[in-house]
Amino acid sequence: MKYIIICFVLLSLNLSSELLAQNKIKLTNNNEIQYLDNLSNQKTTTVADAFALYYKFKFNKISNYNTHKNAIVKIGAINKEEYKTGKELLKRGLLAQIIATELNLKNSLLYIIFGSDRYAYRACAASFIMPHGKSSYDLMSGQELIEAMHFLSNN
Amino acid sequence: MKKNILLIIFSIFLILPSLSYSAIKVTSTRGKVSYSRVGKWSPVRKGMTLKKGTRIMTGLRSFAILNFDGHTITLRSMSKMKIYQNLRSSKQSINRIGLNFGSVNAKIKRIKKLKTVFKISTPVATSSVRGTEEEVSFWKSKGMKIIVIKGSIYGESKHGTLATVSGKQTFKVIPGKVRPDHLLSDQFHQHFINITDPNTTDNEKEGFLIGSADDIDNNDIFLGTPFSDLDDSQVSTSPGSQVDINIIWP
């Protein structure tokens, strides 16, 4: 009985952390401000959030996850096989990859040669889009995602 | 008795207008801009008046231009601010806004014979302006940054460190740090002195800049080493080398 209770508690904790990571409001064509306000208070964000905001930035509308993902695949930031569900937590390296590809950053020789997330982050840090001294494996908070989009939006 | 009460009420109405009244008008908007007072977000329209206690937020590729009694505040995209105070009388104009995140451009008029106070607060510092134009941004990861475009401002961190900022100086306060960064810290990112071989072409010189991001692991090198800190082992030139000196004049 004890073991069943412990397993149940562990399972519910695991599920709740995933739920908490997801933005409770989904971005639609009509609730952008409310979505961003909610997102700014989130400690973690998902890949789906980043893809949706990028798509909105690029095309000024919202579609489904696969359409958003295809837009990112098209610019060459990710492969088609990656991020099938979008529920994965967003890491700094992936966001840096999207921004570096979109802005065609050329201030890192290693990024130009290897094109990896690690060097994409270096290129973003050198362009003052992201702060120095961080890791490409860091989980991004809602405000950090908004900050990156702010930079894209104002440049 | 009734006459006395009426007189008191009438005199209150006479006095109230001379104390202060606020007027924040929305001059222009683009894209998604919303305001909120009680929690619900409603769209902002050009020409509407906003009051103290109102939160304003902009979306992607959006901005809002607000007029605070002649002062112009431009709220950039993906930004959120709150109006804390907007007071105007015949002798003074006091305005205070709080920047939750994002960036604003503030053009503050200097009006003669009128005490003007315009403060922009963030969780780490406050800027106080008068007769200036400045760009203020705040993000939790980067802290507050003030770039003075015209005139000068006072920057004060929440720990009480004051600085007068003007010209090409930048007031930067990072969360967790007691003191603001050096006022010329942004200029340090450019090397003060570049030494190149006389046969180096302009394209090659540009190519040397590509590698700069790869030096970030060693922050000191990335920030640029002032010439005075270089020792003989780091500086060596062949005859006829070109020396470019970058002089920063704040």
Tab-separated table of C-alpha atoms in Angstrom:
chain	number	residue	atom	x	y	z
A	1	MET	CA	0.000	0.000	0.000
A	2	LYS	CA	2.818	2.375	0.950
A	3	TYR	CA	4.593	1.723	-2.328
A	4	ILE	CA	1.418	2.425	-4.303
A	5	ILE	CA	1.002	5.778	-2.545
A	6	ILE	CA	4.648	6.696	-3.123
A	7	CYS	CA	4.400	5.779	-6.807
A	8	PHE	CA	1.207	7.781	-7.145
A	9	VAL	CA	2.782	10.855	-5.524
A	10	LEU	CA	5.891	10.620	-7.709
A	11	LEU	CA	3.813	10.205	-10.866
A	12	SER	CA	1.582	13.172	-10.053
A	13	LEU	CA	4.623	15.362	-9.285
A	14	ASN	CA	6.143	14.421	-12.616
A	15	LEU	CA	2.932	15.155	-14.492
A	16	SER	CA	2.337	18.456	-12.702
A	17	SER	CA	5.833	19.710	-13.510
A	18	GLU	CA	5.152	19.140	-17.192
A	19	LEU	CA	1.814	20.869	-16.946
A	20	LEU	CA	3.352	23.809	-15.089
A	21	ALA	CA	5.998	24.115	-17.797
A	22	GLN	CA	3.349	24.545	-20.433
A	23	ASN	CA	1.777	27.935	-20.898
A	24	LYS	CA	-1.784	27.562	-19.637
A	25	ILE	CA	-3.048	29.841	-22.403
A	26	LYS	CA	-2.420	28.878	-26.006
A	27	LEU	CA	-1.478	31.632	-28.423
A	28	THR	CA	-4.263	32.419	-30.872
A	29	ASN	CA	-4.831	35.266	-33.295
A	30	ASN	CA	-6.835	37.203	-30.700
A	31	ASN	CA	-5.160	36.763	-27.323
A	32	GLU	CA	-1.568	37.829	-27.952
A	33	ILE	CA	-1.275	40.275	-25.042
A	34	GLN	CA	-2.914	37.982	-22.527
A	35	TYR	CA	-0.700	35.120	-23.708
A	36	LEU	CA	2.475	37.227	-23.386
A	37	ASP	CA	1.454	38.483	-19.948
A	38	ASN	CA	0.963	34.902	-18.809
A	39	LEU	CA	4.187	33.778	-20.496
A	40	SER	CA	6.236	36.474	-18.764
A	41	ASN	CA	5.517	34.826	-15.402
A	42	GLN	CA	6.524	31.316	-16.477
A	43	LYS	CA	9.777	29.873	-15.156
A	44	THR	CA	10.094	27.516	-18.103
A	45	THR	CA	8.666	27.488	-21.599
A	46	THR	CA	8.176	24.887	-24.269
A	47	VAL	CA	9.434	24.498	-27.795
A	48	ALA	CA	5.856	25.008	-29.021
A	49	ASP	CA	5.782	28.492	-27.418
A	50	ALA	CA	8.974	29.524	-29.202
A	51	PHE	CA	7.831	28.163	-32.566
A	52	ALA	CA	4.428	29.862	-32.237
A	53	LEU	CA	5.966	33.245	-31.399
A	54	TYR	CA	8.455	32.963	-34.246
A	55	TYR	CA	5.674	32.119	-36.691
A	56	LYS	CA	3.597	35.037	-35.416
A	57	PHE	CA	6.612	37.339	-35.814
A	58	LYS	CA	7.250	36.135	-39.352
A	59	PHE	CA	3.723	35.818	-40.753
A	60	ASN	CA	1.576	37.846	-38.327
A	61	LYS	CA	-0.800	34.934	-37.729
A	62	ILE	CA	-1.098	31.691	-35.805
A	63	SER	CA	-1.612	28.193	-37.165
A	64	ASN	CA	-1.045	24.703	-35.740
A	65	TYR	CA	2.177	23.313	-34.264
A	66	ASN	CA	3.282	21.491	-37.403
A	67	THR	CA	2.956	24.609	-39.534
A	68	HIS	CA	4.973	26.590	-36.983
A	69	LYS	CA	7.614	23.847	-36.910
A	70	ASN	CA	7.857	23.702	-40.699
A	71	ALA	CA	8.640	27.419	-40.766
A	72	ILE	CA	11.597	26.776	-38.441
A	73	VAL	CA	12.699	23.764	-40.529
A	74	LYS	CA	12.496	25.916	-43.653
A	75	ILE	CA	15.006	28.454	-42.357
A	76	GLY	CA	17.337	25.603	-41.443
A	77	ALA	CA	17.361	26.030	-37.670
A	78	ILE	CA	16.202	22.459	-36.918
A	79	ASN	CA	15.729	19.117	-38.687
A	80	LYS	CA	12.300	17.765	-39.571
A	81	GLU	CA	12.734	14.735	-37.281
A	82	GLU	CA	13.326	16.836	-34.167
A	83	TYR	CA	10.736	18.149	-31.685
A	84	LYS	CA	7.795	16.041	-32.824
A	85	THR	CA	5.401	17.072	-30.049
A	86	GLY	CA	6.596	20.559	-29.067
A	87	LYS	CA	6.163	19.749	-25.389
A	88	GLU	CA	9.916	19.638	-24.826
A	89	LEU	CA	11.251	22.387	-22.582
A	90	LEU	CA	12.883	25.214	-24.486
A	91	LYS	CA	16.648	25.463	-24.126
A	92	ARG	CA	18.832	28.500	-24.743
A	93	GLY	CA	20.745	26.770	-27.542
A	94	LEU	CA	17.630	26.115	-29.635
A	95	LEU	CA	16.366	29.681	-29.235
A	96	ALA	CA	19.818	31.002	-30.113
A	97	GLN	CA	19.842	28.772	-33.191
A	98	ILE	CA	16.509	30.214	-34.364
A	99	ILE	CA	17.656	33.809	-33.820
A	100	ALA	CA	21.129	33.337	-35.296
A	101	THR	CA	19.627	31.691	-38.393
A	102	GLU	CA	16.929	34.330	-38.800
A	103	LEU	CA	19.370	37.222	-38.411
A	104	ASN	CA	22.169	35.442	-40.284
A	105	LEU	CA	24.689	36.295	-37.564
A	106	LYS	CA	28.261	36.164	-38.772
A	107	ASN	CA	30.228	37.218	-35.722
A	108	SER	CA	31.284	33.727	-34.689
A	109	LEU	CA	33.631	31.807	-36.951
A	110	LEU	CA	32.873	28.588	-35.114
A	111	TYR	CA	29.131	29.106	-35.662
A	112	ILE	CA	29.709	29.701	-39.368
A	113	ILE	CA	31.733	26.471	-39.577
A	114	PHE	CA	29.810	24.146	-37.267
A	115	GLY	CA	26.361	25.799	-36.963
A	116	SER	CA	25.606	24.099	-33.648
A	117	ASP	CA	23.419	25.400	-30.804
A	118	ARG	CA	26.485	26.005	-28.632
A	119	TYR	CA	28.078	28.366	-31.117
A	120	ALA	CA	24.751	29.920	-32.057
A	121	TYR	CA	24.496	31.013	-28.414
A	122	ARG	CA	28.013	32.490	-28.621
A	123	ALA	CA	27.033	34.445	-31.719
A	124	CYS	CA	23.890	35.736	-29.927
A	125	ALA	CA	25.891	36.692	-26.842
A	126	ALA	CA	28.411	38.557	-28.991
A	127	SER	CA	25.523	40.461	-30.589
A	128	PHE	CA	24.172	41.342	-27.095
A	129	ILE	CA	20.948	39.443	-27.775
A	130	MET	CA	21.655	37.039	-24.903
A	131	PRO	CA	23.692	37.554	-21.738
A	132	HIS	CA	27.260	36.242	-21.498
A	133	GLY	CA	28.394	33.420	-19.298
A	134	LYS	CA	25.379	31.159	-19.763
A	135	SER	CA	25.011	27.678	-21.185
A	136	SER	CA	23.214	26.556	-24.312
A	137	TYR	CA	21.569	23.869	-22.149
A	138	ASP	CA	19.882	26.385	-19.812
A	139	LEU	CA	16.099	26.239	-19.721
A	140	MET	CA	14.522	29.465	-20.925
A	141	SER	CA	12.006	31.350	-18.829
A	142	GLY	CA	9.028	33.110	-20.366
A	143	GLN	CA	10.643	36.502	-19.974
A	144	GLU	CA	13.844	35.329	-21.660
A	145	LEU	CA	11.817	34.079	-24.629
A	146	ILE	CA	9.985	37.411	-24.795
A	147	GLU	CA	13.337	39.221	-24.596
A	148	ALA	CA	14.662	37.326	-27.610
A	149	MET	CA	11.480	38.041	-29.578
A	150	HIS	CA	11.691	41.699	-28.506
A	151	PHE	CA	15.112	41.871	-30.122
A	152	LEU	CA	13.826	40.286	-33.335
A	153	SER	CA	10.793	42.548	-33.336
A	154	ASN	CA	12.781	45.761	-32.904
A	155	ASN	CA	15.512	44.998	-35.429
B	1	MET	CA	-26.298	75.354	8.397
B	2	LYS	CA	-27.321	74.316	4.895
B	3	LYS	CA	-25.648	77.432	3.480
B	4	ASN	CA	-22.405	76.573	5.249
B	5	ILE	CA	-22.405	73.038	3.873
B	6	LEU	CA	-23.066	74.347	0.366
B	7	LEU	CA	-20.263	76.876	0.721
B	8	ILE	CA	-17.822	74.163	1.846
B	9	ILE	CA	-18.769	71.877	-1.084
B	10	PHE	CA	-18.492	74.765	-3.569
B	11	SER	CA	-15.063	75.797	-2.255
B	12	ILE	CA	-13.831	72.187	-2.501
B	13	PHE	CA	-14.792	72.150	-6.192
B	14	LEU	CA	-12.970	75.435	-6.648
B	15	ILE	CA	-9.789	74.178	-4.975
B	16	LEU	CA	-9.606	70.701	-6.550
B	17	PRO	CA	-8.798	71.749	-10.178
B	18	SER	CA	-5.904	73.931	-9.025
B	19	LEU	CA	-4.272	71.034	-7.158
B	20	SER	CA	-3.597	68.680	-10.060
B	21	TYR	CA	-5.143	66.698	-12.833
B	22	SER	CA	-3.656	64.036	-15.005
B	23	ALA	CA	-3.830	63.551	-18.738
B	24	ILE	CA	-2.029	60.766	-20.533
B	25	LYS	CA	-3.116	60.566	-24.129
B	26	VAL	CA	-2.403	57.828	-26.589
B	27	THR	CA	-0.908	59.614	-29.580
B	28	SER	CA	-0.257	56.658	-31.833
B	29	THR	CA	-0.275	52.872	-31.835
B	30	ARG	CA	0.717	50.097	-34.165
B	31	GLY	CA	-0.071	46.410	-33.941
B	32	LYS	CA	-1.390	44.867	-30.712
B	33	VAL	CA	-1.414	47.284	-27.795
B	34	SER	CA	-3.583	46.690	-24.736
B	35	TYR	CA	-4.220	48.266	-21.360
B	36	SER	CA	-5.433	46.862	-18.089
B	37	ARG	CA	-6.598	48.344	-14.792
B	38	VAL	CA	-8.338	45.522	-13.003
B	39	GLY	CA	-6.805	42.512	-14.716
B	40	LYS	CA	-8.635	42.228	-18.002
B	41	TRP	CA	-6.765	43.396	-21.096
B	42	SER	CA	-8.554	45.732	-23.490
B	43	PRO	CA	-7.271	47.209	-26.761
B	44	VAL	CA	-5.754	50.685	-26.716
B	45	ARG	CA	-7.061	53.122	-29.297
B	46	LYS	CA	-5.490	56.291	-30.607
B	47	GLY	CA	-6.753	59.358	-28.769
B	48	MET	CA	-7.887	57.609	-25.607
B	49	THR	CA	-6.904	58.884	-22.156
B	50	LEU	CA	-5.162	56.650	-19.651
B	51	LYS	CA	-5.086	57.056	-15.888
B	52	LYS	CA	-2.741	56.392	-13.028
B	53	GLY	CA	-2.583	52.694	-12.174
B	54	THR	CA	-2.990	51.542	-15.787
B	55	ARG	CA	-0.774	48.818	-17.216
B	56	ILE	CA	0.075	48.937	-20.913
B	57	MET	CA	1.566	46.142	-22.954
B	58	THR	CA	2.617	45.792	-26.573
B	59	GLY	CA	2.830	42.677	-28.726
B	60	LEU	CA	5.085	41.593	-31.567
B	61	ARG	CA	5.973	44.304	-34.098
B	62	SER	CA	3.904	46.824	-32.098
B	63	PHE	CA	4.453	50.081	-30.286
B	64	ALA	CA	2.511	52.785	-28.479
B	65	ILE	CA	3.321	56.482	-28.257
B	66	LEU	CA	1.960	58.235	-25.184
B	67	ASN	CA	1.840	61.916	-24.349
B	68	PHE	CA	2.379	62.727	-20.669
B	69	ASP	CA	1.559	66.463	-20.528
B	70	GLY	CA	3.896	67.261	-23.408
B	71	HIS	CA	6.472	64.532	-22.694
B	72	THR	CA	6.586	61.659	-25.186
B	73	ILE	CA	6.983	58.041	-24.153
B	74	THR	CA	7.301	55.347	-26.800
B	75	LEU	CA	6.680	51.845	-25.517
B	76	ARG	CA	8.533	49.480	-27.831
B	77	SER	CA	7.304	46.046	-28.897
B	78	MET	CA	7.039	43.159	-26.419
B	79	SER	CA	7.138	45.573	-23.485
B	80	LYS	CA	5.033	46.207	-20.408
B	81	MET	CA	4.832	49.265	-18.207
B	82	LYS	CA	2.627	50.732	-15.474
B	83	ILE	CA	1.708	54.347	-14.820
B	84	TYR	CA	2.386	55.117	-11.167
B	85	GLN	CA	2.011	58.867	-11.067
B	86	ASN	CA	0.898	61.653	-13.366
B	87	LEU	CA	0.577	64.991	-11.608
B	88	ARG	CA	0.453	68.419	-13.164
B	89	SER	CA	-0.076	71.795	-11.579
B	90	SER	CA	0.870	75.359	-12.450
B	91	LYS	CA	4.256	74.916	-10.748
B	92	GLN	CA	5.258	71.313	-11.305
B	93	SER	CA	4.913	68.246	-13.504
B	94	ILE	CA	5.609	64.922	-11.810
B	95	ASN	CA	5.432	61.642	-13.657
B	96	ARG	CA	6.512	58.182	-12.664
B	97	ILE	CA	6.284	54.989	-14.693
B	98	GLY	CA	7.406	51.467	-13.910
B	99	LEU	CA	8.926	49.319	-16.626
B	100	ASN	CA	8.116	45.641	-15.931
B	101	PHE	CA	10.094	44.440	-18.934
B	102	GLY	CA	10.980	45.630	-22.419
B	103	SER	CA	12.114	49.065	-23.471
B	104	VAL	CA	10.854	52.630	-23.701
B	105	ASN	CA	12.102	55.771	-25.359
B	106	ALA	CA	11.483	58.892	-23.297
B	107	LYS	CA	11.641	62.430	-24.702
B	108	ILE	CA	11.228	64.795	-21.786
B	109	LYS	CA	10.652	68.470	-22.398
B	110	ARG	CA	12.323	71.068	-20.283
B	111	ILE	CA	9.706	73.695	-19.547
B	112	LYS	CA	10.880	76.966	-18.024
B	113	LYS	CA	9.470	77.927	-14.614
B	114	LEU	CA	7.998	74.459	-14.247
B	115	LYS	CA	9.611	71.873	-12.011
B	116	THR	CA	9.679	68.708	-14.132
B	117	VAL	CA	10.300	65.306	-12.641
B	118	PHE	CA	10.057	62.197	-14.792
B	119	LYS	CA	11.135	58.919	-13.304
B	120	ILE	CA	11.323	55.514	-14.957
B	121	SER	CA	11.643	52.723	-12.412
B	122	THR	CA	12.583	49.087	-12.819
B	123	PRO	CA	13.075	46.392	-10.154
B	124	VAL	CA	16.807	47.245	-9.942
B	125	ALA	CA	17.159	50.991	-10.538
B	126	THR	CA	15.469	54.280	-11.375
B	127	SER	CA	16.321	56.932	-13.916
B	128	SER	CA	15.400	60.541	-13.320
B	129	VAL	CA	15.284	62.784	-16.343
B	130	ARG	CA	14.787	66.413	-17.225
B	131	GLY	CA	15.135	67.948	-20.645
B	132	THR	CA	16.510	64.783	-22.177
B	133	GLU	CA	15.945	61.864	-24.473
B	134	GLU	CA	16.841	58.406	-23.314
B	135	GLU	CA	16.297	54.768	-24.100
B	136	VAL	CA	15.577	52.587	-21.085
B	137	SER	CA	15.348	48.817	-21.133
B	138	PHE	CA	14.917	46.179	-18.468
B	139	TRP	CA	15.087	42.387	-18.561
B	140	LYS	CA	15.539	40.052	-15.587
B	141	SER	CA	18.572	38.414	-17.220
B	142	LYS	CA	20.329	41.628	-18.266
B	143	GLY	CA	19.091	44.166	-15.753
B	144	MET	CA	18.394	47.814	-16.474
B	145	LYS	CA	20.189	49.723	-19.194
B	146	ILE	CA	19.889	53.437	-19.886
B	147	ILE	CA	21.323	54.947	-23.055
B	148	VAL	CA	21.264	58.735	-23.021
B	149	ILE	CA	20.569	60.114	-26.483
B	150	LYS	CA	20.327	63.776	-25.525
B	151	GLY	CA	21.025	65.726	-22.355
B	152	SER	CA	21.837	63.984	-19.102
B	153	ILE	CA	20.045	61.876	-16.511
B	154	TYR	CA	20.517	60.606	-12.992
B	155	GLY	CA	20.628	56.869	-12.553
B	156	GLU	CA	20.111	55.406	-9.109
B	157	SER	CA	20.347	51.730	-8.236
B	158	LYS	CA	18.080	50.296	-5.546
B	159	HIS	CA	21.122	50.152	-3.259
B	160	GLY	CA	21.458	53.926	-3.493
B	161	THR	CA	24.367	54.254	-5.933
B	162	LEU	CA	23.919	57.451	-7.953
B	163	ALA	CA	25.418	58.359	-11.310
B	164	THR	CA	25.013	61.255	-13.752
B	165	VAL	CA	24.907	59.847	-17.256
B	166	SER	CA	25.315	61.740	-20.514
B	167	GLY	CA	26.839	61.457	-23.982
B	168	LYS	CA	27.918	57.940	-24.947
B	169	GLN	CA	27.807	56.679	-21.390
B	170	THR	CA	25.514	53.804	-20.448
B	171	PHE	CA	24.000	53.227	-17.039
B	172	LYS	CA	23.715	49.487	-16.494
B	173	VAL	CA	22.565	47.731	-13.351
B	174	ILE	CA	22.535	43.947	-13.379
B	175	PRO	CA	20.341	42.071	-10.854
B	176	GLY	CA	22.446	40.869	-7.937
B	177	LYS	CA	25.145	43.505	-8.383
B	178	VAL	CA	25.331	46.327	-5.856
B	179	ARG	CA	27.060	48.827	-8.137
B	180	PRO	CA	26.210	49.735	-11.710
B	181	ASP	CA	28.675	48.770	-14.453
B	182	HIS	CA	31.311	51.240	-15.613
B	183	LEU	CA	29.624	54.059	-17.537
B	184	LEU	CA	31.778	53.299	-20.578
B	185	SER	CA	31.362	49.519	-20.348
B	186	ASP	CA	29.580	49.383	-23.714
B	187	GLN	CA	32.495	51.171	-25.369
B	188	PHE	CA	34.955	48.659	-23.923
B	189	HIS	CA	33.495	46.040	-26.221
B	190	GLN	CA	35.394	47.695	-29.009
B	191	HIS	CA	39.142	47.282	-28.917
B	192	PHE	CA	40.749	50.629	-28.240
B	193	ILE	CA	43.779	49.745	-30.309
B	194	ASN	CA	44.023	47.400	-33.269
B	195	ILE	CA	47.434	46.508	-34.615
B	196	THR	CA	47.596	44.966	-38.072
B	197	ASP	CA	50.241	44.064	-40.611
B	198	PRO	CA	50.738	46.779	-43.257
B	199	ASN	CA	49.667	44.361	-46.000
B	200	THR	CA	46.321	43.530	-44.374
B	201	THR	CA	43.401	44.361	-46.649
B	202	ASP	CA	40.119	45.890	-45.424
B	203	ASN	CA	38.335	42.568	-45.996
B	204	GLU	CA	40.879	40.749	-43.882
B	205	LYS	CA	40.513	43.320	-41.109
B	206	GLU	CA	36.763	42.723	-41.211
B	207	GLY	CA	37.425	39.009	-41.032
B	208	PHE	CA	39.368	39.449	-37.796
B	209	LEU	CA	36.172	40.758	-36.215
B	210	ILE	CA	34.322	37.512	-37.055
B	211	GLY	CA	36.295	35.628	-34.482
B	212	SER	CA	35.459	38.066	-31.684
B	213	ALA	CA	32.468	36.026	-30.462
B	214	ASP	CA	34.701	33.014	-29.972
B	215	ASP	CA	36.646	34.851	-27.305
B	216	ILE	CA	33.689	35.099	-24.966
B	217	ASP	CA	34.939	32.346	-22.699
B	218	ASN	CA	37.578	34.772	-21.507
B	219	ASN	CA	35.433	37.764	-20.723
B	220	ASP	CA	38.366	40.115	-20.248
B	221	ILE	CA	39.586	39.571	-23.784
B	222	PHE	CA	36.100	39.933	-25.185
B	223	LEU	CA	35.505	43.202	-23.368
B	224	GLY	CA	38.607	44.633	-24.999
B	225	THR	CA	41.875	45.277	-23.287
B	226	PRO	CA	42.708	48.937	-22.740
B	227	PHE	CA	46.134	49.664	-24.160
B	228	SER	CA	47.546	50.517	-20.760
B	229	ASP	CA	46.944	46.939	-19.589
B	230	LEU	CA	48.838	45.276	-22.458
B	231	ASP	CA	52.353	44.124	-21.670
B	232	ASP	CA	55.249	43.571	-24.089
B	233	SER	CA	54.438	39.893	-24.542
B	234	GLN	CA	51.024	40.752	-25.968
B	235	VAL	CA	52.048	43.621	-28.192
B	236	SER	CA	54.555	43.015	-30.950
B	237	THR	CA	54.654	44.759	-34.251
B	238	SER	CA	56.692	44.321	-37.407
B	239	PRO	CA	58.147	47.416	-39.087
B	240	GLY	CA	55.505	49.383	-40.920
B	241	SER	CA	52.540	47.860	-39.049
B	242	GLN	CA	49.386	49.873	-39.050
B	243	VAL	CA	48.132	51.026	-35.697
B	244	ASP	CA	44.502	52.182	-35.469
B	245	ILE	CA	43.590	54.072	-32.331
B	246	ASN	CA	39.899	54.290	-31.492
B	247	ILE	CA	39.281	57.360	-29.326
B	248	ILE	CA	35.983	57.384	-27.473
B	249	TRP	CA	34.755	60.917	-26.714
B	250	PRO	CA	31.706	60.716	-24.433
